[in-house]
Coordinates of C-alpha atoms and ligand atoms in Angstrom, one line a residue:
X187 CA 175.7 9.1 118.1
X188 CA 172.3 7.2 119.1
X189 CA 172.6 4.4 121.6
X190 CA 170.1 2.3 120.8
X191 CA 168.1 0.7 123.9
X192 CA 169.8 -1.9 125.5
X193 CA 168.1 -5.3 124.7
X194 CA 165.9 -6.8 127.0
X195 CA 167.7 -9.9 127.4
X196 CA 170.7 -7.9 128.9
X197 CA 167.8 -6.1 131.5
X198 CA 165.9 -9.6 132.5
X199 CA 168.1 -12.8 133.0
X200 CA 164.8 -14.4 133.3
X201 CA 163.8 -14.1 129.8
X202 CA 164.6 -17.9 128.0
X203 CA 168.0 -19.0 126.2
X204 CA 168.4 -20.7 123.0
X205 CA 170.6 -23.8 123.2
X206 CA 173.4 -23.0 120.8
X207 CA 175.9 -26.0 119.7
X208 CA 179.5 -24.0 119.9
X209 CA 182.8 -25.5 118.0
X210 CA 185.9 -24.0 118.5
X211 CA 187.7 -25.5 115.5
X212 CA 191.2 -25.8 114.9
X213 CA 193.9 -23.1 114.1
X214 CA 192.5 -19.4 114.3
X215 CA 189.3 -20.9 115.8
X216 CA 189.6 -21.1 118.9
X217 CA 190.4 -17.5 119.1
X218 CA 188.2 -15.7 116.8
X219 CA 185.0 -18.0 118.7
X220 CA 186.6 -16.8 121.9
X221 CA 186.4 -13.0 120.8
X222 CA 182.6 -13.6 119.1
X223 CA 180.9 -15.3 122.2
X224 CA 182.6 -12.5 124.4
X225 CA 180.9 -9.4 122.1
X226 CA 177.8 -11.6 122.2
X227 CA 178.1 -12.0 125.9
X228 CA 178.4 -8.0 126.4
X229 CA 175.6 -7.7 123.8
X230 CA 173.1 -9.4 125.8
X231 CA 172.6 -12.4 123.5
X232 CA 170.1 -14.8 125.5
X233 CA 172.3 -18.0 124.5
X234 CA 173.7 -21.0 126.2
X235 CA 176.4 -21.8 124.4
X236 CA 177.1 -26.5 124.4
X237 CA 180.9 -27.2 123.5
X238 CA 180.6 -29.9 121.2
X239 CA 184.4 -30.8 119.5
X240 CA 184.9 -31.1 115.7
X241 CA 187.8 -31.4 113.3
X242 CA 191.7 -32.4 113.4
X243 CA 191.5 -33.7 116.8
X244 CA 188.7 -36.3 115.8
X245 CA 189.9 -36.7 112.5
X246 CA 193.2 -37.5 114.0
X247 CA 191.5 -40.2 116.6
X248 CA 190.6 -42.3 113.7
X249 CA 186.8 -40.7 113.0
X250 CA 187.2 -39.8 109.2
X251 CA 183.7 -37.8 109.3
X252 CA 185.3 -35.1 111.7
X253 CA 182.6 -35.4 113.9
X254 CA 181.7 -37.8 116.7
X255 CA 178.2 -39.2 117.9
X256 CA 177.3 -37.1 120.9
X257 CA 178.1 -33.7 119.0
X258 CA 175.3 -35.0 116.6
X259 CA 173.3 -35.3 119.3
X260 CA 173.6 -32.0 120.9
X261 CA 173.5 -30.4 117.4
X262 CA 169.7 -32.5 116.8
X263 CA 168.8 -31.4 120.1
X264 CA 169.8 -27.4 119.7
X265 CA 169.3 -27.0 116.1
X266 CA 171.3 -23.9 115.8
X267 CA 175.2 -24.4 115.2
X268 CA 177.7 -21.9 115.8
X269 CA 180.9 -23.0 114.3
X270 CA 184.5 -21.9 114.2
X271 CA 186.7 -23.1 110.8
X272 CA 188.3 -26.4 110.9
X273 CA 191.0 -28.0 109.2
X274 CA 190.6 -30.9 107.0
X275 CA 193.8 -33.0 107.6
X276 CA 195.6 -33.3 104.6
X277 CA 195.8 -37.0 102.7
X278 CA 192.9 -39.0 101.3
X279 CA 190.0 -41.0 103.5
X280 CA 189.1 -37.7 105.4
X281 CA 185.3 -36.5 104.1
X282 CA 184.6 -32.8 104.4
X283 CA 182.6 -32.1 107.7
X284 CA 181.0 -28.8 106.0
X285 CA 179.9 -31.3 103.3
X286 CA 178.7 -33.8 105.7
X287 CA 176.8 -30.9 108.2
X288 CA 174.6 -29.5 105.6
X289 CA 173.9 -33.1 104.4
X290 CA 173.3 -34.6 107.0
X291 CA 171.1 -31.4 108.6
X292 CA 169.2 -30.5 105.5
X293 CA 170.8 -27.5 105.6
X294 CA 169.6 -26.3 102.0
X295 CA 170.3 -22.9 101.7
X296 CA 173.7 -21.3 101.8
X297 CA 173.8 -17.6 102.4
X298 CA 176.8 -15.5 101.8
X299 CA 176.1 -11.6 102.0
X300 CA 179.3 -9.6 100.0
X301 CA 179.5 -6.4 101.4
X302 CA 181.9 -3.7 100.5
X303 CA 182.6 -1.2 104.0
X304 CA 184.7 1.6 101.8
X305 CA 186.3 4.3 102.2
X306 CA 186.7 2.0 105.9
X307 CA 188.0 -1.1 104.2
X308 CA 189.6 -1.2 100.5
X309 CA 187.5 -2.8 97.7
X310 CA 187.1 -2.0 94.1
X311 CA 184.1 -2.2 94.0
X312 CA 182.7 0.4 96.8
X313 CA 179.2 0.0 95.8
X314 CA 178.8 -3.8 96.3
X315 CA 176.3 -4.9 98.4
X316 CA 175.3 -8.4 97.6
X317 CA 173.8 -11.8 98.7
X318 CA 174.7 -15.2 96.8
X319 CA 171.5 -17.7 98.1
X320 CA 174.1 -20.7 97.3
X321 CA 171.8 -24.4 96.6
X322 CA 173.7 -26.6 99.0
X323 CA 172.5 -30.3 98.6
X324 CA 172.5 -30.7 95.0
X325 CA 174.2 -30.7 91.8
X326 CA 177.2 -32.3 91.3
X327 CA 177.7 -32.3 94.7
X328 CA 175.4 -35.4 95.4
X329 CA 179.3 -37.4 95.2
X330 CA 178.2 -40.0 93.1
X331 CA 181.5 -40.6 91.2
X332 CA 182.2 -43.5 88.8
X333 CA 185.4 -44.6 87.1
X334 CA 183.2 -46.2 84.0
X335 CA 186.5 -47.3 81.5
X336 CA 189.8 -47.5 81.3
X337 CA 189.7 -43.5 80.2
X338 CA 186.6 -42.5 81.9
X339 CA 185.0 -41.2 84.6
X340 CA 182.3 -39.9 85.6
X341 CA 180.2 -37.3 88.2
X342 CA 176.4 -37.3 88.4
X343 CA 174.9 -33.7 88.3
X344 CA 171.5 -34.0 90.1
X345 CA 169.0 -31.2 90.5
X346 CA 165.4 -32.2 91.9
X347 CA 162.0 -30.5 91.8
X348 CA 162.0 -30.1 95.5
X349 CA 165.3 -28.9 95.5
X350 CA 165.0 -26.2 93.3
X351 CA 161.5 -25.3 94.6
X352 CA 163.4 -25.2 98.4
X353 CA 166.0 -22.7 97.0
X354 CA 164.2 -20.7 94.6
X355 CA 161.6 -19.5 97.5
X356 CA 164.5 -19.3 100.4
X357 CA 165.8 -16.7 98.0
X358 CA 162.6 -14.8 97.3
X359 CA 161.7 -14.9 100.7
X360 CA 165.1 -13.7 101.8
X361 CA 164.5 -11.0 99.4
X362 CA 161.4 -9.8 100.6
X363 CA 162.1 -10.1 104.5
X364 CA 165.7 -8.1 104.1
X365 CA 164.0 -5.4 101.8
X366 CA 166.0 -6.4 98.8
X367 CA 164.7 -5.2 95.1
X368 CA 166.0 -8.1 92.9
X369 CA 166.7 -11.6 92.7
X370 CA 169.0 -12.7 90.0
X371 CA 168.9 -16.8 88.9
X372 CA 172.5 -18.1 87.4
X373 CA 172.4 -21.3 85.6
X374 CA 173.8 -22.6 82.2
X375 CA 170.9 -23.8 81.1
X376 CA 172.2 -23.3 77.1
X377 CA 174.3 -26.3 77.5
X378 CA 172.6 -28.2 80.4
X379 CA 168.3 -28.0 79.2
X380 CA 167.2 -30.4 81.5
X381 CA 169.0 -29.7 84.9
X382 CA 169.6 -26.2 84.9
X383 CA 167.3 -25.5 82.5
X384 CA 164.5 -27.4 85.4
X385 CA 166.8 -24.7 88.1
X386 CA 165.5 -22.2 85.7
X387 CA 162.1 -22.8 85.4
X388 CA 161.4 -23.0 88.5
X389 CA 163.1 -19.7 89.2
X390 CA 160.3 -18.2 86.4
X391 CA 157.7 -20.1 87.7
X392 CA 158.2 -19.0 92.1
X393 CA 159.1 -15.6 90.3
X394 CA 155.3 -15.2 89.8
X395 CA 154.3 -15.1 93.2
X396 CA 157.1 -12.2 93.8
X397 CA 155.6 -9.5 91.9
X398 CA 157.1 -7.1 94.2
X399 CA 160.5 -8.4 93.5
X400 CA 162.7 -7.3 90.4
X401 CA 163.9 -10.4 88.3
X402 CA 166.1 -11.6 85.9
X403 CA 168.5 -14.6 84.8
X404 CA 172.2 -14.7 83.7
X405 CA 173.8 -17.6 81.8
X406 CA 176.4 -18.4 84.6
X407 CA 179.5 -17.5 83.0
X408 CA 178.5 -13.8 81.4
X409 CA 176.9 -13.2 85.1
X410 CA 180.3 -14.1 86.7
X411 CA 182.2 -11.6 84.1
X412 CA 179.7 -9.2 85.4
X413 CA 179.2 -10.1 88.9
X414 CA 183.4 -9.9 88.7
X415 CA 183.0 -6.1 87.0
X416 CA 180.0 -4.6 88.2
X417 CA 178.8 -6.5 91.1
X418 CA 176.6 -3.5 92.1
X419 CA 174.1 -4.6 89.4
X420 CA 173.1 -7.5 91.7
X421 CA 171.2 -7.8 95.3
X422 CA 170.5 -11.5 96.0
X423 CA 171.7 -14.5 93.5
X424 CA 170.1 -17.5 93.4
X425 CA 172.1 -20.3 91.9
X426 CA 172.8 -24.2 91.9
X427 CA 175.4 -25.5 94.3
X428 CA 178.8 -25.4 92.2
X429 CA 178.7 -22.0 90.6
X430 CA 177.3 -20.8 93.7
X431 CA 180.5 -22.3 96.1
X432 CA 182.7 -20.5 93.3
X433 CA 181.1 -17.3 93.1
X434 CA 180.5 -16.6 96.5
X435 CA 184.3 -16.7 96.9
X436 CA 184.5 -14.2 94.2
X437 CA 182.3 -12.3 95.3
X438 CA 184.2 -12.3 98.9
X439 CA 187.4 -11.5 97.9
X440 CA 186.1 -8.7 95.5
X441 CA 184.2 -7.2 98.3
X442 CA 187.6 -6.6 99.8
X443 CA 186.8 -8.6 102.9
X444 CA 187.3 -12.3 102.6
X445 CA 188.0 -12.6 105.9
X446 CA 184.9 -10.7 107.4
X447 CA 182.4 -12.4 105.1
X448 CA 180.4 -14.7 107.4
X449 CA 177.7 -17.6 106.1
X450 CA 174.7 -18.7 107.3
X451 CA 173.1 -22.5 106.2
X452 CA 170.0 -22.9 106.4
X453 CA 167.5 -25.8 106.9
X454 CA 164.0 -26.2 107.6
X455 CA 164.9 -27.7 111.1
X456 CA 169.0 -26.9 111.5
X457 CA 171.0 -24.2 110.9
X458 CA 174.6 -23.6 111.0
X459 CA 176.6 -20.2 111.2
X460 CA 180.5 -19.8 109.9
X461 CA 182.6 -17.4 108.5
X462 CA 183.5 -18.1 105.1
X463 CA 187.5 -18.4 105.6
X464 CA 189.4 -21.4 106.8
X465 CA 191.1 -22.1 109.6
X466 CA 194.1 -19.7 108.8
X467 CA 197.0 -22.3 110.6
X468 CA 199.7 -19.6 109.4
X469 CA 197.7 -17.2 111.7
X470 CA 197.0 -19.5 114.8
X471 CA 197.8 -18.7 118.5
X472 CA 199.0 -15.2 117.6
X473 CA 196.3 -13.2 118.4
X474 CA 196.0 -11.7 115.0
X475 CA 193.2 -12.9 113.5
X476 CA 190.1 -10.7 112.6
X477 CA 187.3 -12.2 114.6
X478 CA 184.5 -10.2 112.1
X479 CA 183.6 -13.4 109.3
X480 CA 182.7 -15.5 112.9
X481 CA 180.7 -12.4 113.9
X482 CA 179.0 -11.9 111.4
X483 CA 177.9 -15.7 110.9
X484 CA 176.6 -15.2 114.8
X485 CA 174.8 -12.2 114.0
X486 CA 172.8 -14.1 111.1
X487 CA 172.5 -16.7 114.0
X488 CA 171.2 -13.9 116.3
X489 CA 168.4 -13.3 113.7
X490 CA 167.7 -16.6 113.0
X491 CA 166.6 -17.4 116.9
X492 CA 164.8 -14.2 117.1
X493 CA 166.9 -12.1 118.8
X494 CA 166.8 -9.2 116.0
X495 CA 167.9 -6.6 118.9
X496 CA 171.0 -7.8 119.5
X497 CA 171.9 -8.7 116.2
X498 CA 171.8 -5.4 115.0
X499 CA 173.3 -3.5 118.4
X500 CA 176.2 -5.9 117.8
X501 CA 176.5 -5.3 114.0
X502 CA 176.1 -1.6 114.5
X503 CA 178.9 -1.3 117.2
X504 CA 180.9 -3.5 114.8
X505 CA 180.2 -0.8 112.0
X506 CA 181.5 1.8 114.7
X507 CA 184.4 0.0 114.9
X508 CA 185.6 -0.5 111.5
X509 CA 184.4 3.6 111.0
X510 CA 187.2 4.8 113.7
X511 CA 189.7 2.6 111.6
X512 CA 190.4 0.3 114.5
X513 CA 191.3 -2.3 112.0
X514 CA 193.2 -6.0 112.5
X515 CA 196.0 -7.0 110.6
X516 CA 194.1 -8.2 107.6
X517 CA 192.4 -5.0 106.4
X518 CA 195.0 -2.3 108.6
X519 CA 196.0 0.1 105.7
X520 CA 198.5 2.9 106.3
X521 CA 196.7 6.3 106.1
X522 CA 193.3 4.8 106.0
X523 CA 193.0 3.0 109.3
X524 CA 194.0 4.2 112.7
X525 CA 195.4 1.2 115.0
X526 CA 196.3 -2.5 114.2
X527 CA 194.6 -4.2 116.6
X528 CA 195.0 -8.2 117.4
X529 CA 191.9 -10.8 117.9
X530 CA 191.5 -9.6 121.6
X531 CA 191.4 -6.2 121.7
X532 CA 189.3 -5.4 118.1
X533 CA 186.4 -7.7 120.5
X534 CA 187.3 -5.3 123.4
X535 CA 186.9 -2.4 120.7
X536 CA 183.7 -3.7 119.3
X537 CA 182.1 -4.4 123.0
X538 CA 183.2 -0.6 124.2
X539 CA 180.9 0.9 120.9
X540 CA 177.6 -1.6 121.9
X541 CA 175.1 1.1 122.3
X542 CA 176.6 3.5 119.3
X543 CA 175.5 3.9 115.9
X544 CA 177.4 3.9 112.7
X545 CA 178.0 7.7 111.4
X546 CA 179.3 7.2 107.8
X547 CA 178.0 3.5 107.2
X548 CA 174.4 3.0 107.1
X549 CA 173.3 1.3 110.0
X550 CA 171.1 -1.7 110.6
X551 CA 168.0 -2.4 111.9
X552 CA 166.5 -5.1 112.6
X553 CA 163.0 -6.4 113.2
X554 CA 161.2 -9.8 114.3
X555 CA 160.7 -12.2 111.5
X556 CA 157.9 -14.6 111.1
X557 CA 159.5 -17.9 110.7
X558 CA 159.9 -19.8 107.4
X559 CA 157.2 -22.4 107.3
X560 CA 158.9 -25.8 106.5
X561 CA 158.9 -26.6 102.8
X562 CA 156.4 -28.5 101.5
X563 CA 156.7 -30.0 97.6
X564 CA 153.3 -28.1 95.9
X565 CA 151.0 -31.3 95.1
X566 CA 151.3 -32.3 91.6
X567 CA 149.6 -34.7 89.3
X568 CA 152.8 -37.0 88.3
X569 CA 153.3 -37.5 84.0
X570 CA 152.0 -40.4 82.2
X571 CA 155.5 -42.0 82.3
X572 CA 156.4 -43.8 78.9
X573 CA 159.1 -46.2 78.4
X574 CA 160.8 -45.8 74.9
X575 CA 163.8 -46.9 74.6
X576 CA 167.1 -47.2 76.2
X577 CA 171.1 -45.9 76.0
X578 CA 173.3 -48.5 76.5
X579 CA 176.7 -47.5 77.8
X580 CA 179.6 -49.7 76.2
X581 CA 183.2 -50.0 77.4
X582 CA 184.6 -50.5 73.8
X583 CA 188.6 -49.9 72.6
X584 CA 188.5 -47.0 70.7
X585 CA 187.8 -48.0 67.4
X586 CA 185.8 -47.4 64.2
X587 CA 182.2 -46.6 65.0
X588 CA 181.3 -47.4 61.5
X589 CA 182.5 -51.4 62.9
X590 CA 180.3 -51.1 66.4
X591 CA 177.5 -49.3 64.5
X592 CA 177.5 -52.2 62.0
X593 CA 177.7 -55.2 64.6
X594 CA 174.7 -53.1 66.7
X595 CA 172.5 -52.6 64.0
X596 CA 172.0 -56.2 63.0
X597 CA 170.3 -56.7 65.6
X598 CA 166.3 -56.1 66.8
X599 CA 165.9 -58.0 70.2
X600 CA 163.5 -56.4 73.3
X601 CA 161.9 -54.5 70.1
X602 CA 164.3 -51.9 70.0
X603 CA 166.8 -50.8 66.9
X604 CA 169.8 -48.9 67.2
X605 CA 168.9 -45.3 66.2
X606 CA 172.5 -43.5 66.9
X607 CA 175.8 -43.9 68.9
X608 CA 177.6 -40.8 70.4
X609 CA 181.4 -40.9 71.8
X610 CA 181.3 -38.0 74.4
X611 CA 177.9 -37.1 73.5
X612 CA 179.1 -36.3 69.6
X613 CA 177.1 -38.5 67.3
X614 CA 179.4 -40.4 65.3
X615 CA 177.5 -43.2 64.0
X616 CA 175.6 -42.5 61.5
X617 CA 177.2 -39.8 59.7
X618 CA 179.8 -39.1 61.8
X619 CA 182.9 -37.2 61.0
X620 CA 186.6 -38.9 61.0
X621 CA 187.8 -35.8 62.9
X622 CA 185.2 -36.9 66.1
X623 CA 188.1 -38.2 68.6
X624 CA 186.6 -40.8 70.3
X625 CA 187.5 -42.6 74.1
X626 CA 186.4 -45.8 75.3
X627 CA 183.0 -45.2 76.1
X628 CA 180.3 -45.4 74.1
X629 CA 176.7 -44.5 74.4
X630 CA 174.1 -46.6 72.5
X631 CA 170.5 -45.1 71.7
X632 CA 167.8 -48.1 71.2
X633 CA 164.5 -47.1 70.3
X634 CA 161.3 -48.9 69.6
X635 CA 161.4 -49.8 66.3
X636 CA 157.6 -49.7 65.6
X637 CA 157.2 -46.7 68.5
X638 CA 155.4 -48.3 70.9
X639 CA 155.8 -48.4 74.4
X640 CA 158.5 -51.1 75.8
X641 CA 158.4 -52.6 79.0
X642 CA 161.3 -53.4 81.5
X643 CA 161.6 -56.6 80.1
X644 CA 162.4 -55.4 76.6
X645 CA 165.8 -53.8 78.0
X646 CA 166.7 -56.9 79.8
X647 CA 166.2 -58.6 76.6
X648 CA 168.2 -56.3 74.5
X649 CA 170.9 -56.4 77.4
X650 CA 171.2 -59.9 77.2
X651 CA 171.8 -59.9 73.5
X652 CA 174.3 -57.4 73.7
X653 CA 176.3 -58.7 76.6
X654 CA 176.1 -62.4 74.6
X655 CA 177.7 -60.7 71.8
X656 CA 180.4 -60.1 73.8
X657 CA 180.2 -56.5 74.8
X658 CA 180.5 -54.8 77.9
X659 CA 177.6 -52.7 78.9
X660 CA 178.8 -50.1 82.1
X661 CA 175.4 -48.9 82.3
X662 CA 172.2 -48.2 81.1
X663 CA 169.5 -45.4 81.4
X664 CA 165.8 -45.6 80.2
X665 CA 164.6 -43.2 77.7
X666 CA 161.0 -41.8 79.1
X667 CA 158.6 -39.2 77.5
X668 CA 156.7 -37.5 80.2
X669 CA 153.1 -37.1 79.1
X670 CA 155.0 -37.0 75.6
X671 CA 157.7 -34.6 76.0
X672 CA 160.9 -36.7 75.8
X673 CA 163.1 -36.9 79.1
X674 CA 166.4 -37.2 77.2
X675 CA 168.9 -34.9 75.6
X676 CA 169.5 -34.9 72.2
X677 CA 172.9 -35.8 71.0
X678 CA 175.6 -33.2 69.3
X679 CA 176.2 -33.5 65.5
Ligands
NAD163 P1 192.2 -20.0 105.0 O1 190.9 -19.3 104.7 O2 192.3 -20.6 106.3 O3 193.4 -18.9 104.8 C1 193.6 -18.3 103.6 C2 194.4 -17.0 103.8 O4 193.5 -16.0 104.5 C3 195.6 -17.2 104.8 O5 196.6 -16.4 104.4 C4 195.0 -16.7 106.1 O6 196.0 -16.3 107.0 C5 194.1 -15.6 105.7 N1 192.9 -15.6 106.7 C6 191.9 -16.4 106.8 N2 191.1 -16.1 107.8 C7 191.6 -15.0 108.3 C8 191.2 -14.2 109.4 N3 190.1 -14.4 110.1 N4 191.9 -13.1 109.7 C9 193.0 -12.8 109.0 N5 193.5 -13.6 108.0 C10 192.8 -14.6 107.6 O7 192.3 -21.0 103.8 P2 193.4 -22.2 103.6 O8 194.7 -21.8 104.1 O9 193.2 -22.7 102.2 O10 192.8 -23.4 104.6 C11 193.3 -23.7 105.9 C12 192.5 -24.8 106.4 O11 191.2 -24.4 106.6 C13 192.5 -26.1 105.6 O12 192.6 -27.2 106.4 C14 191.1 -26.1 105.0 O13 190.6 -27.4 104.7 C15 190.3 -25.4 106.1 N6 189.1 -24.8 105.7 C16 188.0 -24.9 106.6 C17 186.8 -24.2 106.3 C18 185.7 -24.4 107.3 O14 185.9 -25.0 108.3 N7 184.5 -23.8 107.0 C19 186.7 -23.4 105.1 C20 187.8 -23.3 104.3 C21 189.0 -24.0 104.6

């Protein structure tokens, strides 16, 4: 064994406190936040804990956002959130609070370490050591829904310059400052050219100033069939929001440990610390949760306010712990652990082994971090913006296209002609196939019949044709080249 030297914190009470925003949750949370804030206690962690209250109980007083005003206002004032798992009442009207946090916060980066702890804890994979840097703002996440037709509806997928730019270097940074070798992008950016294929560029283009840092980029659903079989073949994973929220759970549950798999979001002036589990009603009040995914959020806390001495003596006492197969329900396994401990006494197990070392697990260390310097969008000189034409969204009853392709195409108003007209993004007039099933929504490409540039006015002009005609336009969107290169998709067929 090597004790490590007891943190200076513990020695002076002098030394200053971070201001830490504390919710208990609901269910399991109250207990597993209970057992975290006691190992931190023992460990010397230099916090002040505020109570703020989140979840069922507000939801249940009539607040459908979960949260009230003054726990905003302690959580702007601290900036650092440690928070226990709360559940989302079931029924519509109730928005996700996790949704609403990061939001709200700017809490951009989402960061889920996978670790396997075999022969300790079972997992297939015993070599897995990853850690999914998760885009959390973005994507089709933004929750800009539509119901456009009778049949259709739609979800905007939005992925920014500044977004990607944020995430991208979060991840390479992360990289670097936790001596990781590689950073893997996921999009599907063979199917989606301008919004992941934007994710992905950006990936190559930050790579550049990582030469240190192995690279490469997986179409998102061959990486997940890998990431599923081989997950050692990864280190960090940089991806946009929704495969990120799916793999990560993957890559949880494959690391055997769903339940000690804590997450960290990060912001460039909040951050909030969780585990990754729910808040396990089945399991409340029993004393029988595993406290470890809440720990493990507060230890990526601990390093986040600089206090990179107790992180590790608590992570390394935790490690201990798990070693001498003093195991809670969740992960006890006949033969391979020792005792089944409840919530209580796996925190009274885990403060008795502060000061010890892992002997079979590697163990951490931990040094002082410069901080992150706020993001800052790199100055660019904006594209020469040029208006050339327009789709026009129609609500029409399935019909023949050759019919709405022939009452469009009359017409040359605002300077534009019809040029195509996809169902479903398949072209289907001109040329289409009979086979093409078509819905009730159809997009109409206008271009500028003698190519040159159009002005707003020429759309309002052609909309006003259309909608005399007697069609219903749901929506349009401007086709742009920017400084020539078109900012449109192409259509299938
Ligand atoms: P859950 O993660 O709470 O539970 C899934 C399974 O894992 C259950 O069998 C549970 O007993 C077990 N489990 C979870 N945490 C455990 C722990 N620490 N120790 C031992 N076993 C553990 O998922 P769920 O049942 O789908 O959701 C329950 C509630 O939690 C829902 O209201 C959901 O909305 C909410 N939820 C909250 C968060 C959050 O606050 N971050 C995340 C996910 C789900």
């Amino acid at each position: 064994m090597h004790p490590q030297p007891i943190p200076q914190q513990a020695l002076n009470p002098a030394i200053t406190r971070t201001a830490v925003t504390v919710a208990y949750g609901d269910g399991i949370g109250p207990e597993i936040m209970a057992a975290t804030l006691r190992i931190l206690d023992a460990a010397g962690a230099a916090i002040t804990p505020e109570t703020i209250d989140i979840g069922e109980k507000v939801y249940l007083a009539g607040n459908t956002a979960g949260i009230d005003r003054e726990a905003w206002e302690s959580l702007r004032r601290t900036r650092v959130f440690l928070k226990a798992p709360i559940t989302t009442p079931q029924g519509g009207g109730y928005k996700s609070l996790n949704v609403t946090t990061r939001k709200a916060l700017g809490l951009y980066a989402n960061v889920r370490p996978c670790v396997a702890y075999m022969p300790f804890v079972e997992s297939r994979h015993p070599g897995m050591n990853l850690v999914i840097v998760r885009e959390n703002e973005e994507d089709l996440y933004a929750g800009i829904e539509h119901r456009q037709t009778e049949d259709v509806y739609q979800c905007l997928k939005l992925i920014t310059r500044p977004g990607c730019e944020k995430i991208v270097t979060y991840a390479f940074e992360y990289a670097r400052r936790h001596g990781r070798k590689k950073v893997s992008c996921f999009v599907k950016d063979n199917i989606m050219k301008m919004t992941d294929g934007l994710f992905h560029r950006i990936f190559k283009e930050i790579g550049q100033r990582y030469p240190d840092i192995e690279q490469d980029s997986w179409i998102v659903d061959i990486g997940a069939a890998r990431l599923a079989d081989s997950p050692e073949m990864f280190d960090v994973i940089v991806t946009p929001n929704l495969y990120g929220d799916i793999l990560s759970d993957v890559a949880a549950q494959i690391a055997g440990s769903v339940g000690m798999a804590g997450s960290a979001n990060m912001g460039d002036h909040c951050a909030m610390f969780e585990a990754i589990h729910g808040s396990a009603p089945d399991l409340a009040g029993q004393d029988v949760a595993n406290p470890s995914g809440l720990l493990n959020g507060a230890i990526q806390m601990l390093l986040h306010i600089r206090q990179p001495d107790v992180a590790a003596r608590i992570e390394n006492a935790w490690l201990r712990t798990l070693e001498e197969g003093i195991h809670t329900r969740d992960i006890y396994q006949e033969g391979r652990s020792r005792k089944c401990v409840g919530t209580r006494e796996f925190a009274d197990a885990v403060i008795a082994r502060l000061g010890q070392q892992p002997e079979q697990l590697r163990p951490v260390v931990y040094t002082q971090q410069p901080v992150l310097p706020a993001f800052r969008p790199a100055a660019r000189v904006p594209a020469r913006k040029t208006l050339v034409g327009v789709d026009l969204f129609l609500n029409w009853a399935p019909g023949e296209p050759g019919v709405l392709g022939g009452r469009l195409a009359k017409r040359e108003e605002g300077g534009m002609r019809l040029e195509l007209i996809t169902n479903r993004g398949v072209k289907v007039w001109p040329n289409g196939l009979p086979e093409t099933y078509c819905v009730d929504h159809w997009r109409c490409r206008f271009r500028s019949s003698s190519g040159a540039p159009l002005t707003q006015q020429s759309v309002i002009e052609l909309l006003q044709a259309v909608v005399t005609e007697g069609f219903e336009v749901i929506k349009t969107e401007n086709l742009y080249l920017f400084d020539g290169q078109p900012g449109f998709s192409g259509a299938h067929g």
